[in-house]
Short mmCIF file of N, CA, C and O in Angstrom, two decimals:
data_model
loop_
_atom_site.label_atom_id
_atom_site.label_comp_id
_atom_site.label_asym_id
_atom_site.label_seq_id
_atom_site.Cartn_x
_atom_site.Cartn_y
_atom_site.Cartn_z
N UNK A 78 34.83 -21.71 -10.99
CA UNK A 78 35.49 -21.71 -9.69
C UNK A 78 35.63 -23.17 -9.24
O UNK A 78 34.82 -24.06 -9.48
N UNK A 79 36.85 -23.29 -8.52
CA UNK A 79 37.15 -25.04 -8.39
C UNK A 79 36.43 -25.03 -7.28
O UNK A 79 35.98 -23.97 -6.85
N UNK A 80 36.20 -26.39 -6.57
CA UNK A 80 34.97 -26.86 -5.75
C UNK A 80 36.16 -26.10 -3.92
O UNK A 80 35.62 -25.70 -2.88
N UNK A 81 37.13 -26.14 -4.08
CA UNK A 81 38.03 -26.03 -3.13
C UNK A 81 38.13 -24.53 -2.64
O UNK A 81 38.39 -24.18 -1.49
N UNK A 82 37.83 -23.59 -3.92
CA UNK A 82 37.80 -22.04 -3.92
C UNK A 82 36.30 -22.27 -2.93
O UNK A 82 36.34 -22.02 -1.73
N UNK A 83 35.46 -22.60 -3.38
CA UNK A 83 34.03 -22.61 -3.24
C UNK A 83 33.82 -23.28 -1.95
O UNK A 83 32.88 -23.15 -1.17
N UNK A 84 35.01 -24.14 -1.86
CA UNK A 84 34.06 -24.52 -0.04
C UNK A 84 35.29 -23.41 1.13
O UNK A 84 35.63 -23.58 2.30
N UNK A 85 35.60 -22.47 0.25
CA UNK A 85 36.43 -21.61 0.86
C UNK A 85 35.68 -20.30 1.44
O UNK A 85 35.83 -19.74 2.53
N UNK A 86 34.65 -19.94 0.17
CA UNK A 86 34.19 -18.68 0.05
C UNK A 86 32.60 -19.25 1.19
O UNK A 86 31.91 -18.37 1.70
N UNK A 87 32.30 -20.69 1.41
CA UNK A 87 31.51 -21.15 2.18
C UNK A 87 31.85 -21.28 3.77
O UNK A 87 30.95 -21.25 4.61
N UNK A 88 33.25 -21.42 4.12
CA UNK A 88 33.94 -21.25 4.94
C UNK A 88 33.52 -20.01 5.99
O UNK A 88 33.22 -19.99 7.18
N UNK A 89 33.65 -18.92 4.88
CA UNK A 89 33.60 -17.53 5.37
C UNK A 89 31.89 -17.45 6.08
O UNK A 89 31.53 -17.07 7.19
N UNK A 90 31.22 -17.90 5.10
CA UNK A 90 30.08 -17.43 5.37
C UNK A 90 29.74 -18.12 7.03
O UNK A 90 29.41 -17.50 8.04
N UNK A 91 29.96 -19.57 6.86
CA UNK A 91 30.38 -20.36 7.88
C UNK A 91 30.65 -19.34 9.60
O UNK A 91 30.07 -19.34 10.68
N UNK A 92 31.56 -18.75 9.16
CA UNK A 92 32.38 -18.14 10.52
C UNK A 92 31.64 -16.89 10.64
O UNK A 92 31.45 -16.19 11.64
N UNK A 93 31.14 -16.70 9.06
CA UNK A 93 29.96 -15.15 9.86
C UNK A 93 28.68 -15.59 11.10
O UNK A 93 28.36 -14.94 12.10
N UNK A 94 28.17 -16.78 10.64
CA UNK A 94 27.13 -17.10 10.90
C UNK A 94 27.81 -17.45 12.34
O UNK A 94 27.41 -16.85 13.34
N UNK A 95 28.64 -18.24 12.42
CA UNK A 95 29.00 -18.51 13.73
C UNK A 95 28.99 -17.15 14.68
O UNK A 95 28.39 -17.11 15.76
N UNK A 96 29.56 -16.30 14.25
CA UNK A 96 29.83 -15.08 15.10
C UNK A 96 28.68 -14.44 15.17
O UNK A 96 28.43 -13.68 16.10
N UNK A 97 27.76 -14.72 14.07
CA UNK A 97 26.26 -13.64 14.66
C UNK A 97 25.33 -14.67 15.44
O UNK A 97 24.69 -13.97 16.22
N UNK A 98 24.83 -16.44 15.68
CA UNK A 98 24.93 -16.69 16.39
C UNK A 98 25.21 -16.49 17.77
O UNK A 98 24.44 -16.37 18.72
N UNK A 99 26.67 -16.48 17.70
CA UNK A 99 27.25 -16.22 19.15
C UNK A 99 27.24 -14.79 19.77
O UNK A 99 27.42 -14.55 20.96
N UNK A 100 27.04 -14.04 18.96
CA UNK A 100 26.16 -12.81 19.64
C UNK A 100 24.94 -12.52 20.06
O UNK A 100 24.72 -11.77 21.01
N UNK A 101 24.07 -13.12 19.36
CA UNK A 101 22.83 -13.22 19.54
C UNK A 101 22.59 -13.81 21.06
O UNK A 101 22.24 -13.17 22.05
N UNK A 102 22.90 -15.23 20.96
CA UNK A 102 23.26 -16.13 22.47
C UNK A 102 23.71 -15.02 23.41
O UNK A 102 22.86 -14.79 24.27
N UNK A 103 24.54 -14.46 23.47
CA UNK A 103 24.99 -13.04 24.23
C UNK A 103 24.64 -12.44 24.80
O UNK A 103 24.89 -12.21 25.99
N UNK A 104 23.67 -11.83 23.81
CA UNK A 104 22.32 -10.57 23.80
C UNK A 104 21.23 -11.59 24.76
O UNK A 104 20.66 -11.23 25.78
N UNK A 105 21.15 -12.81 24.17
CA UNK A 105 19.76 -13.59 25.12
C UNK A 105 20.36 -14.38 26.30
O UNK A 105 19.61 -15.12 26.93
N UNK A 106 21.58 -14.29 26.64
CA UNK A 106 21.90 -14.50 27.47
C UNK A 106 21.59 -13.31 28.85
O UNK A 106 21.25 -13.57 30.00
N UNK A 107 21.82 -12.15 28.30
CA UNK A 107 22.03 -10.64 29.05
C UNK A 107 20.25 -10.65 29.53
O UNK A 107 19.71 -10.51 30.63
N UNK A 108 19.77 -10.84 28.32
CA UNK A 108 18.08 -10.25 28.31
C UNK A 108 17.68 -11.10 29.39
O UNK A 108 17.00 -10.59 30.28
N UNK A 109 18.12 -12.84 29.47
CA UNK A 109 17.77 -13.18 30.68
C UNK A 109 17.97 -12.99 31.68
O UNK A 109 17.31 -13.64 32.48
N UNK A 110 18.86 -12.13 32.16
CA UNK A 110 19.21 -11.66 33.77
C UNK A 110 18.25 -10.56 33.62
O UNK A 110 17.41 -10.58 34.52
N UNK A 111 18.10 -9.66 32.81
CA UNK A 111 17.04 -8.61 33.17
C UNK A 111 16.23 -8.42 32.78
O UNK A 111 15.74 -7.30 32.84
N UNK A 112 15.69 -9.39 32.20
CA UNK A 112 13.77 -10.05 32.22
C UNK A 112 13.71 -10.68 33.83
O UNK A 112 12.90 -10.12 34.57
N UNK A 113 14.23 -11.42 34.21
CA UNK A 113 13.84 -11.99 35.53
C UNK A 113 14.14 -10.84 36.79
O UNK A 113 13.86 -11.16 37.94
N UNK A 114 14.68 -9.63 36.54
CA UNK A 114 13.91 -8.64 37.45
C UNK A 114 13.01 -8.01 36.99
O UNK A 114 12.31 -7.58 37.91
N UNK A 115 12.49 -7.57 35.60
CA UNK A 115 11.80 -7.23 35.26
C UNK A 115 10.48 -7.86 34.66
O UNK A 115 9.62 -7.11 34.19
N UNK A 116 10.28 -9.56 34.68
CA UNK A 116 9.25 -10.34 34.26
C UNK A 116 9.23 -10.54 32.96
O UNK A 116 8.33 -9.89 32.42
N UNK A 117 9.93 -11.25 32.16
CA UNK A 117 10.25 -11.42 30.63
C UNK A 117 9.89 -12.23 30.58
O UNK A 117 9.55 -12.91 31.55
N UNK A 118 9.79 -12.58 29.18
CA UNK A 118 8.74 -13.73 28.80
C UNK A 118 10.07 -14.82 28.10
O UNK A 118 10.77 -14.93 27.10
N UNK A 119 9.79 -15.54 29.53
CA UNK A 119 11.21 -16.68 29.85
C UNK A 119 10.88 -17.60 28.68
O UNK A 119 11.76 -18.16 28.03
N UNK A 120 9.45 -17.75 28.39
CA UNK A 120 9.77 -19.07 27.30
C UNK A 120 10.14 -18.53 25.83
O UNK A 120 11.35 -18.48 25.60
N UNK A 121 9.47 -18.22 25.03
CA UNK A 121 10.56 -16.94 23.91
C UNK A 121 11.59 -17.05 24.52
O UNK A 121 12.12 -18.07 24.10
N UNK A 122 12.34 -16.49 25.43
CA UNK A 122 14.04 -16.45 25.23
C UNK A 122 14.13 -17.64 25.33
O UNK A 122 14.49 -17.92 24.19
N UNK A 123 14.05 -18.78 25.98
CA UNK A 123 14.70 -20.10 26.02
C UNK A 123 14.42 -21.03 24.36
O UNK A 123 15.09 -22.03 24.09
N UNK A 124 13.50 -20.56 23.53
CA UNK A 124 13.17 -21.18 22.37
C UNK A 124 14.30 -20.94 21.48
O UNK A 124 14.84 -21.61 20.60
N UNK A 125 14.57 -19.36 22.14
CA UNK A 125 15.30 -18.28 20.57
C UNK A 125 16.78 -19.10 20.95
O UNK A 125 17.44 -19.69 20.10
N UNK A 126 17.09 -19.03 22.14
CA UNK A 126 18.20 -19.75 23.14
C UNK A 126 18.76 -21.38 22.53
O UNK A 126 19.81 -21.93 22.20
N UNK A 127 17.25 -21.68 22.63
CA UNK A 127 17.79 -23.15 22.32
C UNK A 127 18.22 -23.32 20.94
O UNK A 127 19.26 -23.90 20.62
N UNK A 128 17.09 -22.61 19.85
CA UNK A 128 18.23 -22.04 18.37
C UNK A 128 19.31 -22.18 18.50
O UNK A 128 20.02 -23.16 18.29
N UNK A 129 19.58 -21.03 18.93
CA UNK A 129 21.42 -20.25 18.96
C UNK A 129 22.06 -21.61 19.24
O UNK A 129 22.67 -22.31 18.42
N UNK A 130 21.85 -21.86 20.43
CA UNK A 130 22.89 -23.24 20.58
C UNK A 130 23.06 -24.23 19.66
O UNK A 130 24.16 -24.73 19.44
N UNK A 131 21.75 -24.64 18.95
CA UNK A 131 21.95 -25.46 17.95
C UNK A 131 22.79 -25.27 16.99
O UNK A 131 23.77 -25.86 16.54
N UNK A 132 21.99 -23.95 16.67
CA UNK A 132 22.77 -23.61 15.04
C UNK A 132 24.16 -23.20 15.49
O UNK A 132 24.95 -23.36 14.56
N UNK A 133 24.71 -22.74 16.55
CA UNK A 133 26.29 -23.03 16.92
C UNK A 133 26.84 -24.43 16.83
O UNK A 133 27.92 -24.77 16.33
N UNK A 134 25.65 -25.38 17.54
CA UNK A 134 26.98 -26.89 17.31
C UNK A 134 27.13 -27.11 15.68
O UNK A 134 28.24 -27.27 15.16
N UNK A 135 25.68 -27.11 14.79
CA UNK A 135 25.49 -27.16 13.54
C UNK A 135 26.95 -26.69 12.53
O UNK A 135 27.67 -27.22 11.69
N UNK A 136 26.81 -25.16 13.34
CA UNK A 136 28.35 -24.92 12.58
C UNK A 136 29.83 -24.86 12.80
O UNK A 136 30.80 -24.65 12.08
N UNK A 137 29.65 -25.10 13.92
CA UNK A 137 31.07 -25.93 14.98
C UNK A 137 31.01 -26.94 14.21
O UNK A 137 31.96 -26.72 13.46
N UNK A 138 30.36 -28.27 13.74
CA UNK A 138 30.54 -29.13 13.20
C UNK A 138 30.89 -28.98 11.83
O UNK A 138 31.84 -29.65 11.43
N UNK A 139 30.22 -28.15 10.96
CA UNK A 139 30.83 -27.90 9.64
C UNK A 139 31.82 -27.14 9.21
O UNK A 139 32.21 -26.91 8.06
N UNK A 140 32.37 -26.61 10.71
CA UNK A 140 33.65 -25.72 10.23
C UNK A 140 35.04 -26.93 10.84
O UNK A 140 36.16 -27.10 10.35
N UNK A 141 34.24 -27.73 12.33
CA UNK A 141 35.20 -29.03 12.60
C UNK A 141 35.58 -29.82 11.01
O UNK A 141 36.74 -30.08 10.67
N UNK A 142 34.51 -30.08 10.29
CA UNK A 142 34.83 -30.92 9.05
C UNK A 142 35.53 -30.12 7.72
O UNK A 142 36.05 -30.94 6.96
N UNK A 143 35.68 -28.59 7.23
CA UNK A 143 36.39 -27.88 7.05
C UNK A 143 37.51 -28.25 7.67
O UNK A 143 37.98 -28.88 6.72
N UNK A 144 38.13 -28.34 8.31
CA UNK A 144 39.37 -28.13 8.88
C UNK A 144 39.74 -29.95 8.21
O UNK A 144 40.52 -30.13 7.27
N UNK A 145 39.29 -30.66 8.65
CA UNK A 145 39.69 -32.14 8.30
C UNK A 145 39.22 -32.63 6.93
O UNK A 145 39.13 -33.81 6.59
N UNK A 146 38.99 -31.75 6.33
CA UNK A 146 38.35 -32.12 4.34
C UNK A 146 37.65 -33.16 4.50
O UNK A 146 37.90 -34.18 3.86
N UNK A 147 36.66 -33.10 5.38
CA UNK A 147 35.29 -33.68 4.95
C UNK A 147 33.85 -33.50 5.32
O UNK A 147 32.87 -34.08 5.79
N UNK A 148 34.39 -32.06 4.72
CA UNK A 148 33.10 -31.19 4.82
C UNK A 148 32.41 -31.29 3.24
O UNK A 148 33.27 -31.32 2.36
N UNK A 149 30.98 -31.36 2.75
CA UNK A 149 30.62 -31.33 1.95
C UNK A 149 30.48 -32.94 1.63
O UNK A 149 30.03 -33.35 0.56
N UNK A 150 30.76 -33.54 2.35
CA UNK A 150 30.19 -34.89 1.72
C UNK A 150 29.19 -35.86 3.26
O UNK A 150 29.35 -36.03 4.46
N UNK A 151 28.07 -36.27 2.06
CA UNK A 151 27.28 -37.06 2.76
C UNK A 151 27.58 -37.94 3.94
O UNK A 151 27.82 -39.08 3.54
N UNK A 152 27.66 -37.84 5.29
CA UNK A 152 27.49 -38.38 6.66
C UNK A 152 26.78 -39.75 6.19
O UNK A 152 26.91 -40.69 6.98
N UNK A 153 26.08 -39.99 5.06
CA UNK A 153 25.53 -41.43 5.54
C UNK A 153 26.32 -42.36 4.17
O UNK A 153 27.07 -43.29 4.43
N UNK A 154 25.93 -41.84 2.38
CA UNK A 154 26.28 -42.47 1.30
C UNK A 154 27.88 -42.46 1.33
O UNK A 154 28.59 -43.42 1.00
N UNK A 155 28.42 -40.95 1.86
CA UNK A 155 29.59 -40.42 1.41
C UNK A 155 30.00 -39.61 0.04
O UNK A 155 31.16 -39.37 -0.32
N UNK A 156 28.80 -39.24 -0.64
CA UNK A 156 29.02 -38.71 -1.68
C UNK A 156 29.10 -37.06 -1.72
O UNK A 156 28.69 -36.50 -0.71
N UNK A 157 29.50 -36.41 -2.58
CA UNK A 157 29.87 -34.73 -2.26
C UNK A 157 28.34 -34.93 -2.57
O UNK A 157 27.54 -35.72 -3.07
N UNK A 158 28.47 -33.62 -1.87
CA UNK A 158 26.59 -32.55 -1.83
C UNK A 158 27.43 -31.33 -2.99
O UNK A 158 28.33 -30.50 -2.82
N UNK A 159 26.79 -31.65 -3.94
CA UNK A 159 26.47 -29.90 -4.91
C UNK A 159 26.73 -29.03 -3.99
O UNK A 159 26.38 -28.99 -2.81
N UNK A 160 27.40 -28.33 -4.64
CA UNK A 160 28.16 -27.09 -4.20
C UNK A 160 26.21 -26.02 -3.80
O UNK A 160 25.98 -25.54 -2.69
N UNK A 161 25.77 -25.99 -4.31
CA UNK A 161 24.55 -25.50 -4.86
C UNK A 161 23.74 -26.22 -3.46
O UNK A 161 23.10 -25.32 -2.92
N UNK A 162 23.63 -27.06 -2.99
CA UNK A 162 23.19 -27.69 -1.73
C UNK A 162 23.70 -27.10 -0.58
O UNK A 162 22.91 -26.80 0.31
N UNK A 163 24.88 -26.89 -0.45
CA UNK A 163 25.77 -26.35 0.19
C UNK A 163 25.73 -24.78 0.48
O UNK A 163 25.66 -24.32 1.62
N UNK A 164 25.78 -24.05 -0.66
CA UNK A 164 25.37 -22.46 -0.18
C UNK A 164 24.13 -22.14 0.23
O UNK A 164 23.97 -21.10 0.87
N UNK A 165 23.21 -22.88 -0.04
CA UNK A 165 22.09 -22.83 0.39
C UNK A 165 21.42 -23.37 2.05
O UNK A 165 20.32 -23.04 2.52
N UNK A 166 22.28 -24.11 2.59
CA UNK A 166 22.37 -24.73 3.89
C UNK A 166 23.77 -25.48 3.96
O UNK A 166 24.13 -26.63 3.68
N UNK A 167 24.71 -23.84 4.67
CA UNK A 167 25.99 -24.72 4.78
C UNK A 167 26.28 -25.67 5.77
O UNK A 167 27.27 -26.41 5.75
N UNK A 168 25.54 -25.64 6.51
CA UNK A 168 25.35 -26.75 7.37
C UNK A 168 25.10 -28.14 7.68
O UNK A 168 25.27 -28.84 8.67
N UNK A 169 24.47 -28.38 6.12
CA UNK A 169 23.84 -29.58 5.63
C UNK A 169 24.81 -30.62 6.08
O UNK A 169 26.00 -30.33 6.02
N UNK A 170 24.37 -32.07 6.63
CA UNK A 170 25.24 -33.37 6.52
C UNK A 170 24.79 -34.24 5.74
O UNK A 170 25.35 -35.34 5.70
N UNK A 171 23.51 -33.94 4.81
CA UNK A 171 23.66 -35.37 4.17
C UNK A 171 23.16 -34.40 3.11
O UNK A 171 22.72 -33.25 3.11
N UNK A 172 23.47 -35.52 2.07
CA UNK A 172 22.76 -34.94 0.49
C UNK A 172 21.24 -34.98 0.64
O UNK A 172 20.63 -35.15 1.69
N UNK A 173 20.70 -34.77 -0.64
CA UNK A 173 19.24 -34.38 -0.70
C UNK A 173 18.33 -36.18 -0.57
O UNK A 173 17.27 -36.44 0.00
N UNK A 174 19.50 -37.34 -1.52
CA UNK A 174 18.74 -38.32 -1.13
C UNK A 174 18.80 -39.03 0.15
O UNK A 174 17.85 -39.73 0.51
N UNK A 175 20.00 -38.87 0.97
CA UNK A 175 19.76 -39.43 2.66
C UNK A 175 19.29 -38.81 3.53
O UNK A 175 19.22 -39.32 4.65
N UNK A 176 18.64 -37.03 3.18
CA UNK A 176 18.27 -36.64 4.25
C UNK A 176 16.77 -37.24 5.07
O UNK A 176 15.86 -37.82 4.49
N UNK A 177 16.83 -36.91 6.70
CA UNK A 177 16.45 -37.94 6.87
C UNK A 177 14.51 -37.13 7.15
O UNK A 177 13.56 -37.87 7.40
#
């Protein structure tokens, strides 16, 4: 499979994750209006909360660099990350030797 098929079929996975993310955020968005009439345990949701948001910009950013072909390469050397680096944390910005 060419590296182009492959940051295609990474793509996808990409936009799943985004969308279960952004449901999740949703769901803990909702749970916080009715934990605070009912006494929820505000710090758990704001931890799980602060996740979600992350791992949304995380992949807002790797689907931003998808779109402009320069996704898959190192943020610091500039070199491609293994495809194999990549399915495994599509999110990754640097290869295995600049991470920090």
């Amino acid at each position: 499979m060419r590296r182009k098929d492959e940051l295609g079929v990474l793509r996808m996975v990409l936009e799943e994750q985004y969308e279960r993310h952004s449901t999740q955020l949703a769901l803990l968005d909702r749970q916080a209006g009715d934990s605070r009439c009912r006494g929820g345990d505000a710090d758990t949701a704001a931890v799980l909360t602060a996740s979600s948001r992350q791992a949304l910009g995380d992949i807002a950013r790797a689907l931003h660099y998808l779109d402009h072909d320069a996704y898959g390469c190192c943020e610091q050397c500039r070199t491609e990350i293994p495809i194999e680096h990549l399915a495994q944390h599509p999110a990754v910005r640097f290869c295995t030797s600049c991470e920090p």
